[in-house]
Amino acid sequence: MKVVEERELKHYKKIHDQLWISNYVVNARMKTEYKVKSLLHYEVSPIQEISVVETKGFGRLLVLDGVPQISTGEGFIYNEMISHIPIITHPNPKKVAAIGGGDSGQAREAMKYASIEEITVVELDPQVTSVCRTWLTPDSYYDKDSRFRVVHQDGIEWIKENREYDVLIIDRPDPVGQAKNLFKSEFYKDVYDGLTDDGIVVFQSGSPFYNTSTLRKTYRSLKELFPIVRTYLITIPLFPSGIWSLIIASKKYDPLDADLSRLQDEDTKYINKELFLSSFALPNYVKEILES
Amino acid sequence: MKVVEERELKHYKKIHDQLWISNYVVNARMKTEYKVKSLLHYEVSPIQEISVVETKGFGRLLVLDGVPQISTGEGFIYNEMISHIPIITHPNPKKVAAIGGGDSGQAREAMKYASIEEITVVELDPQVTSVCRTWLTPDSYYDKDSRFRVVHQDGIEWIKENREYDVLIIDRPDPVGQAKNLFKSEFYKDVYDGLTDDGIVVFQSGSPFYNTSTLRKTYRSLKELFPIVRTYLITIPLFPSGIWSLIIASKKYDPLDADLSRLQDEDTKYINKELFLSSFALPNYVKEILES
């Protein structure tokens, strides 16, 4: 802890000797702040500041450049909902890849499906993968499944060179800095080309409460490429405003016609058959964002 | 603003001349903070500190003793979901009352139903009602509907003396201080007695993420009294963690069998027919809270 203090934690703040994570959402002019029980890990990679903290409310929390990413207390919500829904929508997925999401939580969910032969996670920062393995999920969990591999490469480059995926999971960060390229038409086109003729992709598309333009633009861009595009919602306690959108885009299969008997929900903490369908029911204010 | 500063705003904080609302959630060891564009109103009633602020992310915000209660930007979510669901579950409600919720937002939704003959809001603090009328919803809106009245009385006393309600809406605050009595067996029994033989009541029952015991205890207490008890979920961007639970308890009618054609959703911003049903689909982690 002393060593860390000397480096002057860039994205933390200290009040009366108590460390806090502070996440300011410019669009909403609001902050969410988390009291740090202990700072478990801190390092600065060539790409970003990476830290893991222990919290009372969320368990262990991965923080990148000061922004809370995922926690052991509720990470299952995001991981289950971004993976099971596209995987179930496809009747027989064999090749699955995720771009982003260094904790590989989506891969962990994908492993529950016997039909899947290949699970690739594309994560730019090897240090994020390593930190997550040490602090969030033990290495052994992944090592025992030979279908799983991690590629350390920029997702934007990777997608240009890789093809024939049944399911792609675009676990992108918010559109800030370099990540802006993950929100552009060219990227959407590359993703389309990276899928099989009946392939399916899912994108995280921001908070429909304070980030309406990300949701609207993603939806519109995908509608230009894919015959089936549907938005679904999850509530992530860690994220400001809670409400979060995901968009599924599909060349052939409609998630609303999915064979729910395939859902591997014996040990899930969030998803179940009713929730699969109900997550596609949108409040009127979200429908208006998509239609306007 | 100067006058207000002199009084030393009890529940606000000032950073570099910028006013913020800061809401600390003890259970989760987290804070949500909102930047104040302007302080529109401030007063201290015999019961509490009452203020209304203008914000960028949430519009006008009612704050009681430092805790954000409802905003013009997203108050429709809570108001619509706590009122339409019990009202629709009952096939022919005539007498409706709400305990708490000085902004009378539930009453505004109830007015959309022609069958309702009487809409009563029971709010302890007359100054809250008055502030909401001035800053959140104009007086005239309520004055034109003769079915509507506000009673300024403690809900715990009021419910002992009032009977034969078709629908009761218990818009209670969190179980802190005096409000703890709104979470006790005696109150639940009084509410049961205040309903007709086919009456329905709805309670706000806290965040299932950081306040599991409020949800569990409310659910169990109501199961001891009512044959039909169902939990449903909403996402409220203003509330820490976003995810929030409501519990409907009914003597005869099941919300899952409600006649959805009765739903007055022409000008709602949240609720619609699909959402009515889908809000009852619970994530596994919430089911576990109820069953454990």
PDB file of N, CA and C in Angstrom, chain A residues 119-175:
ATOM      1  N   ILE A 119     -13.393 -20.998 -28.569  1.00  0.00           N
ATOM      2  CA  ILE A 119     -13.775 -19.768 -27.852  1.00  0.00           C
ATOM      3  C   ILE A 119     -12.543 -18.870 -27.763  1.00  0.00           C
ATOM      4  N   THR A 120     -12.599 -17.746 -28.470  1.00  0.00           N
ATOM      5  CA  THR A 120     -11.452 -16.843 -28.511  1.00  0.00           C
ATOM      6  C   THR A 120     -11.805 -15.523 -27.841  1.00  0.00           C
ATOM      7  N   VAL A 121     -10.928 -15.032 -26.988  1.00  0.00           N
ATOM      8  CA  VAL A 121     -11.085 -13.694 -26.427  1.00  0.00           C
ATOM      9  C   VAL A 121      -9.967 -12.823 -26.979  1.00  0.00           C
ATOM     10  N   VAL A 122     -10.357 -11.690 -27.576  1.00  0.00           N
ATOM     11  CA  VAL A 122      -9.384 -10.767 -28.151  1.00  0.00           C
ATOM     12  C   VAL A 122      -9.285  -9.555 -27.226  1.00  0.00           C
ATOM     13  N   GLU A 123      -8.163  -9.448 -26.532  1.00  0.00           N
ATOM     14  CA  GLU A 123      -7.997  -8.370 -25.535  1.00  0.00           C
ATOM     15  C   GLU A 123      -6.676  -7.672 -25.827  1.00  0.00           C
ATOM     16  N   LEU A 124      -6.755  -6.365 -26.013  1.00  0.00           N
ATOM     17  CA  LEU A 124      -5.576  -5.583 -26.378  1.00  0.00           C
ATOM     18  C   LEU A 124      -4.463  -5.669 -25.332  1.00  0.00           C
ATOM     19  N   ASP A 125      -4.817  -5.537 -24.068  1.00  0.00           N
ATOM     20  CA  ASP A 125      -3.815  -5.354 -23.010  1.00  0.00           C
ATOM     21  C   ASP A 125      -3.535  -6.663 -22.265  1.00  0.00           C
ATOM     22  N   PRO A 126      -2.370  -7.281 -22.514  1.00  0.00           N
ATOM     23  CA  PRO A 126      -2.064  -8.557 -21.834  1.00  0.00           C
ATOM     24  C   PRO A 126      -2.044  -8.405 -20.318  1.00  0.00           C
ATOM     25  N   GLN A 127      -1.715  -7.211 -19.837  1.00  0.00           N
ATOM     26  CA  GLN A 127      -1.647  -7.013 -18.391  1.00  0.00           C
ATOM     27  C   GLN A 127      -3.038  -7.061 -17.747  1.00  0.00           C
ATOM     28  N   VAL A 128      -4.055  -6.671 -18.496  1.00  0.00           N
ATOM     29  CA  VAL A 128      -5.433  -6.782 -17.975  1.00  0.00           C
ATOM     30  C   VAL A 128      -5.798  -8.259 -17.805  1.00  0.00           C
ATOM     31  N   THR A 129      -5.504  -9.046 -18.816  1.00  0.00           N
ATOM     32  CA  THR A 129      -5.792 -10.480 -18.731  1.00  0.00           C
ATOM     33  C   THR A 129      -5.101 -11.092 -17.526  1.00  0.00           C
ATOM     34  N   SER A 130      -3.844 -10.763 -17.376  1.00  0.00           N
ATOM     35  CA  SER A 130      -3.052 -11.327 -16.294  1.00  0.00           C
ATOM     36  C   SER A 130      -3.593 -10.916 -14.921  1.00  0.00           C
ATOM     37  N   VAL A 131      -3.929  -9.653 -14.774  1.00  0.00           N
ATOM     38  CA  VAL A 131      -4.464  -9.165 -13.491  1.00  0.00           C
ATOM     39  C   VAL A 131      -5.799  -9.844 -13.167  1.00  0.00           C
ATOM     40  N   CYS A 132      -6.649  -9.993 -14.180  1.00  0.00           N
ATOM     41  CA  CYS A 132      -7.954 -10.637 -13.947  1.00  0.00           C
ATOM     42  C   CYS A 132      -7.779 -12.093 -13.521  1.00  0.00           C
ATOM     43  N   ARG A 133      -6.823 -12.775 -14.153  1.00  0.00           N
ATOM     44  CA  ARG A 133      -6.571 -14.166 -13.808  1.00  0.00           C
ATOM     45  C   ARG A 133      -6.115 -14.312 -12.364  1.00  0.00           C
ATOM     46  N   THR A 134      -5.300 -13.370 -11.940  1.00  0.00           N
ATOM     47  CA  THR A 134      -4.759 -13.440 -10.581  1.00  0.00           C
ATOM     48  C   THR A 134      -5.814 -13.079  -9.538  1.00  0.00           C
ATOM     49  N   TRP A 135      -6.596 -12.035  -9.817  1.00  0.00           N
ATOM     50  CA  TRP A 135      -7.436 -11.464  -8.771  1.00  0.00           C
ATOM     51  C   TRP A 135      -8.923 -11.735  -8.902  1.00  0.00           C
ATOM     52  N   LEU A 136      -9.389 -11.981 -10.116  1.00  0.00           N
ATOM     53  CA  LEU A 136     -10.842 -12.144 -10.261  1.00  0.00           C
ATOM     54  C   LEU A 136     -11.265 -13.594 -10.493  1.00  0.00           C
ATOM     55  N   THR A 137     -10.576 -14.286 -11.373  1.00  0.00           N
ATOM     56  CA  THR A 137     -10.918 -15.692 -11.628  1.00  0.00           C
ATOM     57  C   THR A 137      -9.628 -16.485 -11.748  1.00  0.00           C
ATOM     58  N   PRO A 138      -9.542 -17.595 -11.071  1.00  0.00           N
ATOM     59  CA  PRO A 138      -8.276 -18.335 -11.090  1.00  0.00           C
ATOM     60  C   PRO A 138      -7.970 -18.911 -12.468  1.00  0.00           C
ATOM     61  N   ASP A 139      -6.718 -18.899 -12.799  1.00  0.00           N
ATOM     62  CA  ASP A 139      -6.194 -19.411 -14.059  1.00  0.00           C
ATOM     63  C   ASP A 139      -6.739 -20.782 -14.417  1.00  0.00           C
ATOM     64  N   SER A 140      -6.710 -21.638 -13.438  1.00  0.00           N
ATOM     65  CA  SER A 140      -7.049 -23.047 -13.647  1.00  0.00           C
ATOM     66  C   SER A 140      -8.410 -23.217 -14.326  1.00  0.00           C
ATOM     67  N   TYR A 141      -9.290 -22.297 -14.030  1.00  0.00           N
ATOM     68  CA  TYR A 141     -10.633 -22.381 -14.581  1.00  0.00           C
ATOM     69  C   TYR A 141     -10.596 -22.430 -16.111  1.00  0.00           C
ATOM     70  N   TYR A 142      -9.730 -21.619 -16.683  1.00  0.00           N
ATOM     71  CA  TYR A 142      -9.652 -21.540 -18.136  1.00  0.00           C
ATOM     72  C   TYR A 142      -8.740 -22.625 -18.712  1.00  0.00           C
ATOM     73  N   ASP A 143      -7.676 -22.917 -17.979  1.00  0.00           N
ATOM     74  CA  ASP A 143      -6.681 -23.850 -18.492  1.00  0.00           C
ATOM     75  C   ASP A 143      -7.253 -25.236 -18.764  1.00  0.00           C
ATOM     76  N   LYS A 144      -8.287 -25.588 -18.037  1.00  0.00           N
ATOM     77  CA  LYS A 144      -8.816 -26.945 -18.197  1.00  0.00           C
ATOM     78  C   LYS A 144      -9.678 -27.093 -19.450  1.00  0.00           C
ATOM     79  N   ASP A 145      -9.999 -25.989 -20.097  1.00  0.00           N
ATOM     80  CA  ASP A 145     -10.844 -26.062 -21.290  1.00  0.00           C
ATOM     81  C   ASP A 145     -10.005 -25.739 -22.525  1.00  0.00           C
ATOM     82  N   SER A 146      -9.720 -26.763 -23.324  1.00  0.00           N
ATOM     83  CA  SER A 146      -8.809 -26.591 -24.461  1.00  0.00           C
ATOM     84  C   SER A 146      -9.438 -25.788 -25.607  1.00  0.00           C
ATOM     85  N   ARG A 147     -10.738 -25.540 -25.539  1.00  0.00           N
ATOM     86  CA  ARG A 147     -11.380 -24.758 -26.598  1.00  0.00           C
ATOM     87  C   ARG A 147     -11.056 -23.271 -26.478  1.00  0.00           C
ATOM     88  N   PHE A 148     -10.565 -22.875 -25.314  1.00  0.00           N
ATOM     89  CA  PHE A 148     -10.388 -21.455 -24.978  1.00  0.00           C
ATOM     90  C   PHE A 148      -8.981 -20.937 -25.263  1.00  0.00           C
ATOM     91  N   ARG A 149      -8.894 -19.743 -25.855  1.00  0.00           N
ATOM     92  CA  ARG A 149      -7.595 -19.074 -26.009  1.00  0.00           C
ATOM     93  C   ARG A 149      -7.793 -17.552 -25.956  1.00  0.00           C
ATOM     94  N   VAL A 150      -6.752 -16.862 -25.559  1.00  0.00           N
ATOM     95  CA  VAL A 150      -6.770 -15.397 -25.550  1.00  0.00           C
ATOM     96  C   VAL A 150      -5.771 -14.903 -26.582  1.00  0.00           C
ATOM     97  N   VAL A 151      -6.184 -13.957 -27.400  1.00  0.00           N
ATOM     98  CA  VAL A 151      -5.302 -13.317 -28.377  1.00  0.00           C
ATOM     99  C   VAL A 151      -5.109 -11.868 -27.930  1.00  0.00           C
ATOM    100  N   HIS A 152      -3.858 -11.446 -27.801  1.00  0.00           N
ATOM    101  CA  HIS A 152      -3.612 -10.056 -27.406  1.00  0.00           C
ATOM    102  C   HIS A 152      -3.359  -9.205 -28.640  1.00  0.00           C
ATOM    103  N   GLN A 153      -4.416  -8.580 -29.098  1.00  0.00           N
ATOM    104  CA  GLN A 153      -4.346  -7.803 -30.339  1.00  0.00           C
ATOM    105  C   GLN A 153      -5.465  -6.777 -30.312  1.00  0.00           C
ATOM    106  N   ASP A 154      -5.320  -5.721 -31.077  1.00  0.00           N
ATOM    107  CA  ASP A 154      -6.391  -4.739 -31.214  1.00  0.00           C
ATOM    108  C   ASP A 154      -7.559  -5.405 -31.955  1.00  0.00           C
ATOM    109  N   GLY A 155      -8.733  -5.369 -31.365  1.00  0.00           N
ATOM    110  CA  GLY A 155      -9.913  -6.006 -31.957  1.00  0.00           C
ATOM    111  C   GLY A 155     -10.217  -5.509 -33.364  1.00  0.00           C
ATOM    112  N   ILE A 156      -9.916  -4.250 -33.609  1.00  0.00           N
ATOM    113  CA  ILE A 156     -10.184  -3.650 -34.921  1.00  0.00           C
ATOM    114  C   ILE A 156      -9.315  -4.283 -36.001  1.00  0.00           C
ATOM    115  N   GLU A 157      -8.075  -4.611 -35.646  1.00  0.00           N
ATOM    116  CA  GLU A 157      -7.194  -5.308 -36.593  1.00  0.00           C
ATOM    117  C   GLU A 157      -7.578  -6.783 -36.698  1.00  0.00           C
ATOM    118  N   TRP A 158      -7.832  -7.377 -35.551  1.00  0.00           N
ATOM    119  CA  TRP A 158      -8.127  -8.817 -35.494  1.00  0.00           C
ATOM    120  C   TRP A 158      -9.331  -9.185 -36.374  1.00  0.00           C
ATOM    121  N   ILE A 159     -10.365  -8.356 -36.291  1.00  0.00           N
ATOM    122  CA  ILE A 159     -11.610  -8.700 -37.002  1.00  0.00           C
ATOM    123  C   ILE A 159     -11.415  -8.673 -38.526  1.00  0.00           C
ATOM    124  N   LYS A 160     -10.457  -7.893 -38.996  1.00  0.00           N
ATOM    125  CA  LYS A 160     -10.207  -7.820 -40.444  1.00  0.00           C
ATOM    126  C   LYS A 160      -9.606  -9.119 -40.985  1.00  0.00           C
ATOM    127  N   GLU A 161      -8.952  -9.852 -40.081  1.00  0.00           N
ATOM    128  CA  GLU A 161      -8.198 -11.037 -40.514  1.00  0.00           C
ATOM    129  C   GLU A 161      -8.875 -12.352 -40.118  1.00  0.00           C
ATOM    130  N   ASN A 162      -9.972 -12.282 -39.426  1.00  0.00           N
ATOM    131  CA  ASN A 162     -10.606 -13.508 -38.929  1.00  0.00           C
ATOM    132  C   ASN A 162     -12.038 -13.610 -39.422  1.00  0.00           C
ATOM    133  N   ARG A 163     -12.422 -14.805 -39.811  1.00  0.00           N
ATOM    134  CA  ARG A 163     -13.696 -14.998 -40.488  1.00  0.00           C
ATOM    135  C   ARG A 163     -14.457 -16.228 -39.966  1.00  0.00           C
ATOM    136  N   GLU A 164     -15.686 -16.338 -40.421  1.00  0.00           N
ATOM    137  CA  GLU A 164     -16.506 -17.536 -40.197  1.00  0.00           C
ATOM    138  C   GLU A 164     -16.861 -17.798 -38.731  1.00  0.00           C
ATOM    139  N   TYR A 165     -17.141 -16.714 -38.024  1.00  0.00           N
ATOM    140  CA  TYR A 165     -17.613 -16.882 -36.641  1.00  0.00           C
ATOM    141  C   TYR A 165     -19.135 -17.022 -36.615  1.00  0.00           C
ATOM    142  N   ASP A 166     -19.614 -17.946 -35.769  1.00  0.00           N
ATOM    143  CA  ASP A 166     -21.061 -18.098 -35.593  1.00  0.00           C
ATOM    144  C   ASP A 166     -21.597 -17.028 -34.645  1.00  0.00           C
ATOM    145  N   VAL A 167     -20.815 -16.740 -33.623  1.00  0.00           N
ATOM    146  CA  VAL A 167     -21.222 -15.732 -32.631  1.00  0.00           C
ATOM    147  C   VAL A 167     -20.033 -14.828 -32.306  1.00  0.00           C
ATOM    148  N   LEU A 168     -20.252 -13.523 -32.413  1.00  0.00           N
ATOM    149  CA  LEU A 168     -19.252 -12.545 -31.973  1.00  0.00           C
ATOM    150  C   LEU A 168     -19.839 -11.705 -30.836  1.00  0.00           C
ATOM    151  N   ILE A 169     -19.030 -11.490 -29.817  1.00  0.00           N
ATOM    152  CA  ILE A 169     -19.453 -10.709 -28.648  1.00  0.00           C
ATOM    153  C   ILE A 169     -18.555  -9.484 -28.578  1.00  0.00           C
ATOM    154  N   ILE A 170     -19.144  -8.301 -28.813  1.00  0.00           N
ATOM    155  CA  ILE A 170     -18.333  -7.086 -28.842  1.00  0.00           C
ATOM    156  C   ILE A 170     -18.483  -6.380 -27.495  1.00  0.00           C
ATOM    157  N   ASP A 171     -17.537  -6.715 -26.639  1.00  0.00           N
ATOM    158  CA  ASP A 171     -17.544  -6.265 -25.244  1.00  0.00           C
ATOM    159  C   ASP A 171     -16.709  -4.989 -25.170  1.00  0.00           C
ATOM    160  N   ARG A 172     -17.138  -3.991 -25.935  1.00  0.00           N
ATOM    161  CA  ARG A 172     -16.325  -2.768 -26.096  1.00  0.00           C
ATOM    162  C   ARG A 172     -16.508  -1.805 -24.920  1.00  0.00           C
ATOM    163  N   PRO A 173     -15.467  -0.996 -24.675  1.00  0.00           N
ATOM    164  CA  PRO A 173     -15.612   0.047 -23.649  1.00  0.00           C
ATOM    165  C   PRO A 173     -16.433   1.212 -24.204  1.00  0.00           C
ATOM    166  N   ASP A 174     -16.608   2.256 -23.409  1.00  0.00           N
ATOM    167  CA  ASP A 174     -17.327   3.442 -23.881  1.00  0.00           C
ATOM    168  C   ASP A 174     -16.543   4.121 -25.003  1.00  0.00           C
ATOM    169  N   PRO A 175     -17.226   4.875 -25.845  1.00  0.00           N
ATOM    170  CA  PRO A 175     -16.546   5.504 -26.997  1.00  0.00           C
ATOM    171  C   PRO A 175     -15.670   6.688 -26.604  1.00  0.00           C
TER     172      PRO A 175
END
